[in-house]
Tab-separated table of C-alpha atoms and ligand atoms in Angstrom:
chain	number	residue	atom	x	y	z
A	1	UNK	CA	67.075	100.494	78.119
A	2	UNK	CA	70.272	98.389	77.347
A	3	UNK	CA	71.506	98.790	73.516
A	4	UNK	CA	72.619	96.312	71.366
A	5	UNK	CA	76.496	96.016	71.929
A	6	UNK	CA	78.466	96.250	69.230
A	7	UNK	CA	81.587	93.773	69.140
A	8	UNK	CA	82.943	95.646	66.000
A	9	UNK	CA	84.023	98.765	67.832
A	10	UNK	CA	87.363	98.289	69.479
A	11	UNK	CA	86.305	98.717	73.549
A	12	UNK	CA	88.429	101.007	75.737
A	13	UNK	CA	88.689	98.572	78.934
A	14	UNK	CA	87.653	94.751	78.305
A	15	UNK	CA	84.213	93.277	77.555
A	16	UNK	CA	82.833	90.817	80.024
A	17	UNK	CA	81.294	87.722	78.589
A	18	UNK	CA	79.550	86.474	81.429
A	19	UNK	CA	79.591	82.382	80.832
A	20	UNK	CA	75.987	81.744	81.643
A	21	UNK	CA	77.742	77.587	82.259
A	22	UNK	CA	78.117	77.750	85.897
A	23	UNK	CA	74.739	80.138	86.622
A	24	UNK	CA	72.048	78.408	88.160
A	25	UNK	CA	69.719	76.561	84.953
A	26	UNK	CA	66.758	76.683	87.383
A	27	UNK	CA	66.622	80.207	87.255
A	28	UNK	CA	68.452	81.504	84.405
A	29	UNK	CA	66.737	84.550	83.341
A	30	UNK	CA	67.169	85.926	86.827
A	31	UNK	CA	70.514	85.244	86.421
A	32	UNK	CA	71.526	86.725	83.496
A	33	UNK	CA	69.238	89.986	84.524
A	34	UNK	CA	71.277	90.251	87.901
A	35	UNK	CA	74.825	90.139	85.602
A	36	UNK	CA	73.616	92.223	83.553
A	37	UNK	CA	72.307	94.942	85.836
A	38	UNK	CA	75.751	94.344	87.540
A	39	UNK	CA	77.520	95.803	84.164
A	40	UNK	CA	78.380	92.612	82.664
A	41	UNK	CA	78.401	93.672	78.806
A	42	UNK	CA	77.196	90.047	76.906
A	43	UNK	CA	76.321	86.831	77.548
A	44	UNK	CA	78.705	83.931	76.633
A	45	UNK	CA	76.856	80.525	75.854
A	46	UNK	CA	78.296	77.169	75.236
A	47	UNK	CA	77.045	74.655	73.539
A	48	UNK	CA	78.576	71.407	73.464
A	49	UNK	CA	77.745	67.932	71.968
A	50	UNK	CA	78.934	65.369	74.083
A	51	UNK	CA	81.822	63.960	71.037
A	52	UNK	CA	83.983	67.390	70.398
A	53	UNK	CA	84.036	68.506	74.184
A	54	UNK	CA	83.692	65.567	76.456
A	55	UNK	CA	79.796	67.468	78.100
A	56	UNK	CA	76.496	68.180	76.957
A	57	UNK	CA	75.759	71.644	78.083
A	58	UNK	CA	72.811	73.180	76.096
A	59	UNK	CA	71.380	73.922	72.760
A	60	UNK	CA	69.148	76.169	70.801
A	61	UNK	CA	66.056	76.540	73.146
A	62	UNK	CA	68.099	78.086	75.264
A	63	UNK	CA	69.429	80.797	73.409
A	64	UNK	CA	66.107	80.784	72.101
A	65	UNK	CA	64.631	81.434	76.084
A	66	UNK	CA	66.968	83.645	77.002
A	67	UNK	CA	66.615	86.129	74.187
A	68	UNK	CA	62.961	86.203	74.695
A	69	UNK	CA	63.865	87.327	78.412
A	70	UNK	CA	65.958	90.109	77.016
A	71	UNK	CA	65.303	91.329	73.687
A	72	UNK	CA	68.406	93.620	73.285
A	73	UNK	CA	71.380	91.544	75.332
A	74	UNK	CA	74.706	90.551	72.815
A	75	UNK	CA	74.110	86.585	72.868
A	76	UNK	CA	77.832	85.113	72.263
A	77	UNK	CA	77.607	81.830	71.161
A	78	UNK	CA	80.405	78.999	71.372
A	79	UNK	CA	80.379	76.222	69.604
A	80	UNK	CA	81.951	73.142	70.604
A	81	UNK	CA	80.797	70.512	68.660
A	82	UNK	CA	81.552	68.591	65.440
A	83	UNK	CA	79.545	69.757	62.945
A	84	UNK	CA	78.450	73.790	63.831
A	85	UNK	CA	78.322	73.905	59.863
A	86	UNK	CA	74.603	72.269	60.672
A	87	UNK	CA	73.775	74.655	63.256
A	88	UNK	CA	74.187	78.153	62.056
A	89	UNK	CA	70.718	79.258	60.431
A	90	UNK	CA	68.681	77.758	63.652
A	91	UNK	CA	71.049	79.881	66.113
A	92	UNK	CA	70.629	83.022	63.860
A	93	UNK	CA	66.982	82.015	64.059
A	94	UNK	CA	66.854	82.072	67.874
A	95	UNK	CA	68.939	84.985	68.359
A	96	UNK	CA	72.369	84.636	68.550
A	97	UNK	CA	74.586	87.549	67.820
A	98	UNK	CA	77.870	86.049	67.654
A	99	UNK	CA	78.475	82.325	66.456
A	100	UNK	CA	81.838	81.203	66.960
A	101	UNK	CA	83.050	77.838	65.874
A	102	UNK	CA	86.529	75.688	66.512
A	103	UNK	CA	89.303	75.584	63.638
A	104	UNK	CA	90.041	72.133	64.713
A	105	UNK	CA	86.611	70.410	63.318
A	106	UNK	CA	87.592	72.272	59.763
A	107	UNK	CA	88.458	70.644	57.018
A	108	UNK	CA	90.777	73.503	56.739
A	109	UNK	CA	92.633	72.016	59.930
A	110	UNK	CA	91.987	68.470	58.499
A	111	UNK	CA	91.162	67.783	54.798
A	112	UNK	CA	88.370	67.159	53.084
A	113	UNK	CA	85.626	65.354	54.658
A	114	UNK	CA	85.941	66.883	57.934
A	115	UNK	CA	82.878	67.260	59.553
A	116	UNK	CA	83.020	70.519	60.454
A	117	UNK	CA	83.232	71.983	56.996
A	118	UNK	CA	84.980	74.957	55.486
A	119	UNK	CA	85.779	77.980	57.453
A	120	UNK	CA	85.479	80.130	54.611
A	121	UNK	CA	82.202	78.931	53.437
A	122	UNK	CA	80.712	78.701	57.246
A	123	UNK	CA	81.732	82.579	57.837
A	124	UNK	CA	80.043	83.698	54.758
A	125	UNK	CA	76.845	81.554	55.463
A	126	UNK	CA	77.143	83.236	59.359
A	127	UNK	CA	77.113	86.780	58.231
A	128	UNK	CA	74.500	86.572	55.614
A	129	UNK	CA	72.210	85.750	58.639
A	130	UNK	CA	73.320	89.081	60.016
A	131	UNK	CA	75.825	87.538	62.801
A	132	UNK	CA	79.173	88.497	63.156
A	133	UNK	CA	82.006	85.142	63.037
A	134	UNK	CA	84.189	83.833	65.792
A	135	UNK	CA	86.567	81.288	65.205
A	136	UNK	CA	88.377	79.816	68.128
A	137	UNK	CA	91.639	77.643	68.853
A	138	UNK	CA	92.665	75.105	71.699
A	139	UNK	CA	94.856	74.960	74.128
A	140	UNK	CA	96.864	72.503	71.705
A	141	UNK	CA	96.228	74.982	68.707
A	142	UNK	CA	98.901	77.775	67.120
A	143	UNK	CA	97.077	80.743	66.461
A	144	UNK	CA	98.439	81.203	63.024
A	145	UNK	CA	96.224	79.081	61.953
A	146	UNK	CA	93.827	81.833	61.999
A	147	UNK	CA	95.452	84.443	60.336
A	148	UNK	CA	93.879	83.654	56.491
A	149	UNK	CA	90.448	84.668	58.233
A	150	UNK	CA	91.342	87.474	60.462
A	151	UNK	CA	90.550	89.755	57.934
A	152	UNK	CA	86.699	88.104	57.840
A	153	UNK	CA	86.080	87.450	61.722
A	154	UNK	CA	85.386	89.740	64.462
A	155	UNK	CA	86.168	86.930	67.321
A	156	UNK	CA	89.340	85.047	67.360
A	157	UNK	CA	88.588	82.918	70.743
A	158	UNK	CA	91.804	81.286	72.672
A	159	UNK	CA	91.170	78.967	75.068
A	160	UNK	CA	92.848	79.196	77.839
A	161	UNK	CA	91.573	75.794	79.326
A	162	UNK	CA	90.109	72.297	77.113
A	163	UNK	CA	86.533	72.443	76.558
A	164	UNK	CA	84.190	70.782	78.965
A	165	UNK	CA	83.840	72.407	82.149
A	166	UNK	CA	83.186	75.131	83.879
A	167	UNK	CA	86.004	75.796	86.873
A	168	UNK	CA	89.286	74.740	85.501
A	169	UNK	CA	92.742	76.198	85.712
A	170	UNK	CA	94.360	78.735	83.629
A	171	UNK	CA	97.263	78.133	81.263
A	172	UNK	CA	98.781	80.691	80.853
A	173	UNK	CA	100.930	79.041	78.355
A	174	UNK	CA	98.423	80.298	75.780
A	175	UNK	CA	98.781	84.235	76.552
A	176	UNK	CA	101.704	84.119	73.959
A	177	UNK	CA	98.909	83.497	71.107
A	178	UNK	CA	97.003	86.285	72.491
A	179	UNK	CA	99.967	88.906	72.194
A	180	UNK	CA	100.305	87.446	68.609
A	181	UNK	CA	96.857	87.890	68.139
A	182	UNK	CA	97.123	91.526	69.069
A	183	UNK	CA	99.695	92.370	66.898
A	184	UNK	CA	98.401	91.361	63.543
A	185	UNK	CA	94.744	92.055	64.089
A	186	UNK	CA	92.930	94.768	63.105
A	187	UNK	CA	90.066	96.785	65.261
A	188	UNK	CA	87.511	94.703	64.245
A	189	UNK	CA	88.719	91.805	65.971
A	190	UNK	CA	87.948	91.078	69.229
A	191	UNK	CA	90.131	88.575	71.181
A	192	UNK	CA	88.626	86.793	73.332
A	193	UNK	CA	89.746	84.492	76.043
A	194	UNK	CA	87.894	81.197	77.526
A	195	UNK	CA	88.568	79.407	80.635
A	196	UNK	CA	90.043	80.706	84.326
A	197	UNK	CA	89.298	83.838	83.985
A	198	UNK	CA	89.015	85.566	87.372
A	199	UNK	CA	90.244	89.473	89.141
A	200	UNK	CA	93.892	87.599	89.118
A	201	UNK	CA	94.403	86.541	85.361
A	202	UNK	CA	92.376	89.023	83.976
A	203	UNK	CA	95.069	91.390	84.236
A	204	UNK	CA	97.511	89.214	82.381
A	205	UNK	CA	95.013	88.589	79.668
A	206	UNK	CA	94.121	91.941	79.056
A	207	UNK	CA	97.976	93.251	79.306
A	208	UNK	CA	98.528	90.364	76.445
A	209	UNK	CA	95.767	91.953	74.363
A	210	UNK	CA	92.530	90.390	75.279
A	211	UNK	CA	89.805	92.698	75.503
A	212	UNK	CA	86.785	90.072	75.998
A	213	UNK	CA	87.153	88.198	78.818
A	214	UNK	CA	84.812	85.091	78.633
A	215	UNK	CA	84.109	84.101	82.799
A	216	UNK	CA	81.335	81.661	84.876
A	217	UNK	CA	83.007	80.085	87.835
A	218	UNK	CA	84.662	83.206	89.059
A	219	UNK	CA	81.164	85.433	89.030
A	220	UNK	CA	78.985	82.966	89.847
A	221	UNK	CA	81.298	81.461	92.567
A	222	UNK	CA	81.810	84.137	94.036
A	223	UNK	CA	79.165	85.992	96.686
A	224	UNK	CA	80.384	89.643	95.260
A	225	UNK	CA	79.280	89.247	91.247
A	226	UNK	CA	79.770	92.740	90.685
A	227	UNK	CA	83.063	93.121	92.100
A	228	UNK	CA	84.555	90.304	90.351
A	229	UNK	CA	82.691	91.862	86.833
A	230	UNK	CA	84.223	95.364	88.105
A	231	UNK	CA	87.814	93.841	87.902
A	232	UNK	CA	87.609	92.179	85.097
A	233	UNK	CA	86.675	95.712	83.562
A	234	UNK	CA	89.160	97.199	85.447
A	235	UNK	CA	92.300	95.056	83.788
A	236	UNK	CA	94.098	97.412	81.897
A	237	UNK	CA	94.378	97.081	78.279
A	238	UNK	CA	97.285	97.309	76.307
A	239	UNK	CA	98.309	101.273	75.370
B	301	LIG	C1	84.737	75.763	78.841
B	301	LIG	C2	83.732	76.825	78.390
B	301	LIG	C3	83.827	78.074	79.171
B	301	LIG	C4	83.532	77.928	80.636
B	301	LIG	C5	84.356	78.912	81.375
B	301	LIG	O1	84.695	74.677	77.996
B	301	LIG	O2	83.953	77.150	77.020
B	301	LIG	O3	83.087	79.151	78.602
B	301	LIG	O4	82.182	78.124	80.954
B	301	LIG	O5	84.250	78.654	82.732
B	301	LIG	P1	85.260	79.261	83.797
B	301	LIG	O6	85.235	80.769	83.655
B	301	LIG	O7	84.723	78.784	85.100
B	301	LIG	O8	86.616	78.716	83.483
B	302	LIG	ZN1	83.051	79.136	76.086
């Protein structure tokens, strides 16, 4: 029996966030099992609203579905939308483990009135509902803007494409933020990377300092899942 993964504990080789966007919807809890089974350690989820990322991808019933298929899998969820202030009790209600939300829809990044509310306020209200707190930057985003909350998160999520879609390119402008990252975090942070990652950039992600590797297109594209998991595991961390 698989036990609840804890995100907390500094990993020796990367965690694989297996981005359940480019498995196939029509049969999604076979999916996930078969990544799972394959050594895949969470499950990444994105949810997006159509106005902050320019998709609608999927919402609470299917976090909700999916953790009724498997009771003890780490349920990673990203939120890209405007508001995720709104959101966070009915996620924690359907099982998420990990809600992560975008600095940019802040008023922290913008000033009051901002729909996305206050960071602070959000990560309190996220781990009173017993979740841990990701916050996340885009491409277009320094990563210093995270360092008043590094001491409260345990995700700090660079993007290393825009939100959207599944299957874009890797800039690997952003693995600068990720060595920054590394530096000044402590062990309870895990940094995380979105977008591109396959068995090539892995390896310059994880040398950087990322040691959760968020990845759809490159599993699910492939026709060897496990192999492609196996080398994401196998990118060698930073000594
Ligand atoms: C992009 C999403 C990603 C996406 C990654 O907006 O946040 O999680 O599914 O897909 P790949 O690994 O194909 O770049
Ligand atoms: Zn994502």
């Amino acid at each position: 029996m698989l036990r609840m993964l804890d995100i907390t504990k500094k990993p020796v080789r990367p965690l694989v966030a297996v981005s359940i966007l480019s498995a196939d919807f029509g049969k999604m809890a076979e999916d996930c099992e078969t990544v799972l089974g394959m050594g895949a350690d969470l499950l990444h989820l994105d949810v997006m609203d159509g106005h902050f990322a320019p998709n609608l991808t999927m919402g609470v019933d299917m976090i909700k579905g999916v953790r009724r298929h498997l009771p003890e899998v780490c349920l990673d969820v990203h939120m890209m939308v405007e508001k995720p202030g709104d959101y966070v009790e009915a996620y924690a209600k359907a099982g998420a483990n990990n809600y992560s939300f975008h600095w940019e829809v802040t008023t922290n990044a913008q000033g009051s009135g901002a729909p996305g509310g206050d960071a602070n306020e959000m990560i309190s209200r996220i781990h009173d509902l017993g979740m841990t707190a990701g916050m996340v930057v885009n491409p277009g985003t320094e990563a210093r803007v995270l360092e008043p909350f590094l001491d409260r998160i345990n995700v700090a999520l660079v993007m290393s494409v825009w939100p959207g879609f599944s299957g874009q390119k890797f800039m690997p402008e952003v693995l600068e933020k990720v060595k920054w990252l590394h530096e000044v975090s402590g062990d309870h942070v895990r940094i995380e990377m979105d977008g591109g990652i396959g068995p090539v950039t892995s390896v310059d992600a994880a040398a950087a300092g990322c040691d959760m590797m968020v990845s759809a297109s490159a599993i699910f594209g492939s026709d060897d899942w496990a192999g492609v998991i196996k080398a994401l595991h196998d990118s060698p961390l930073p000594r």
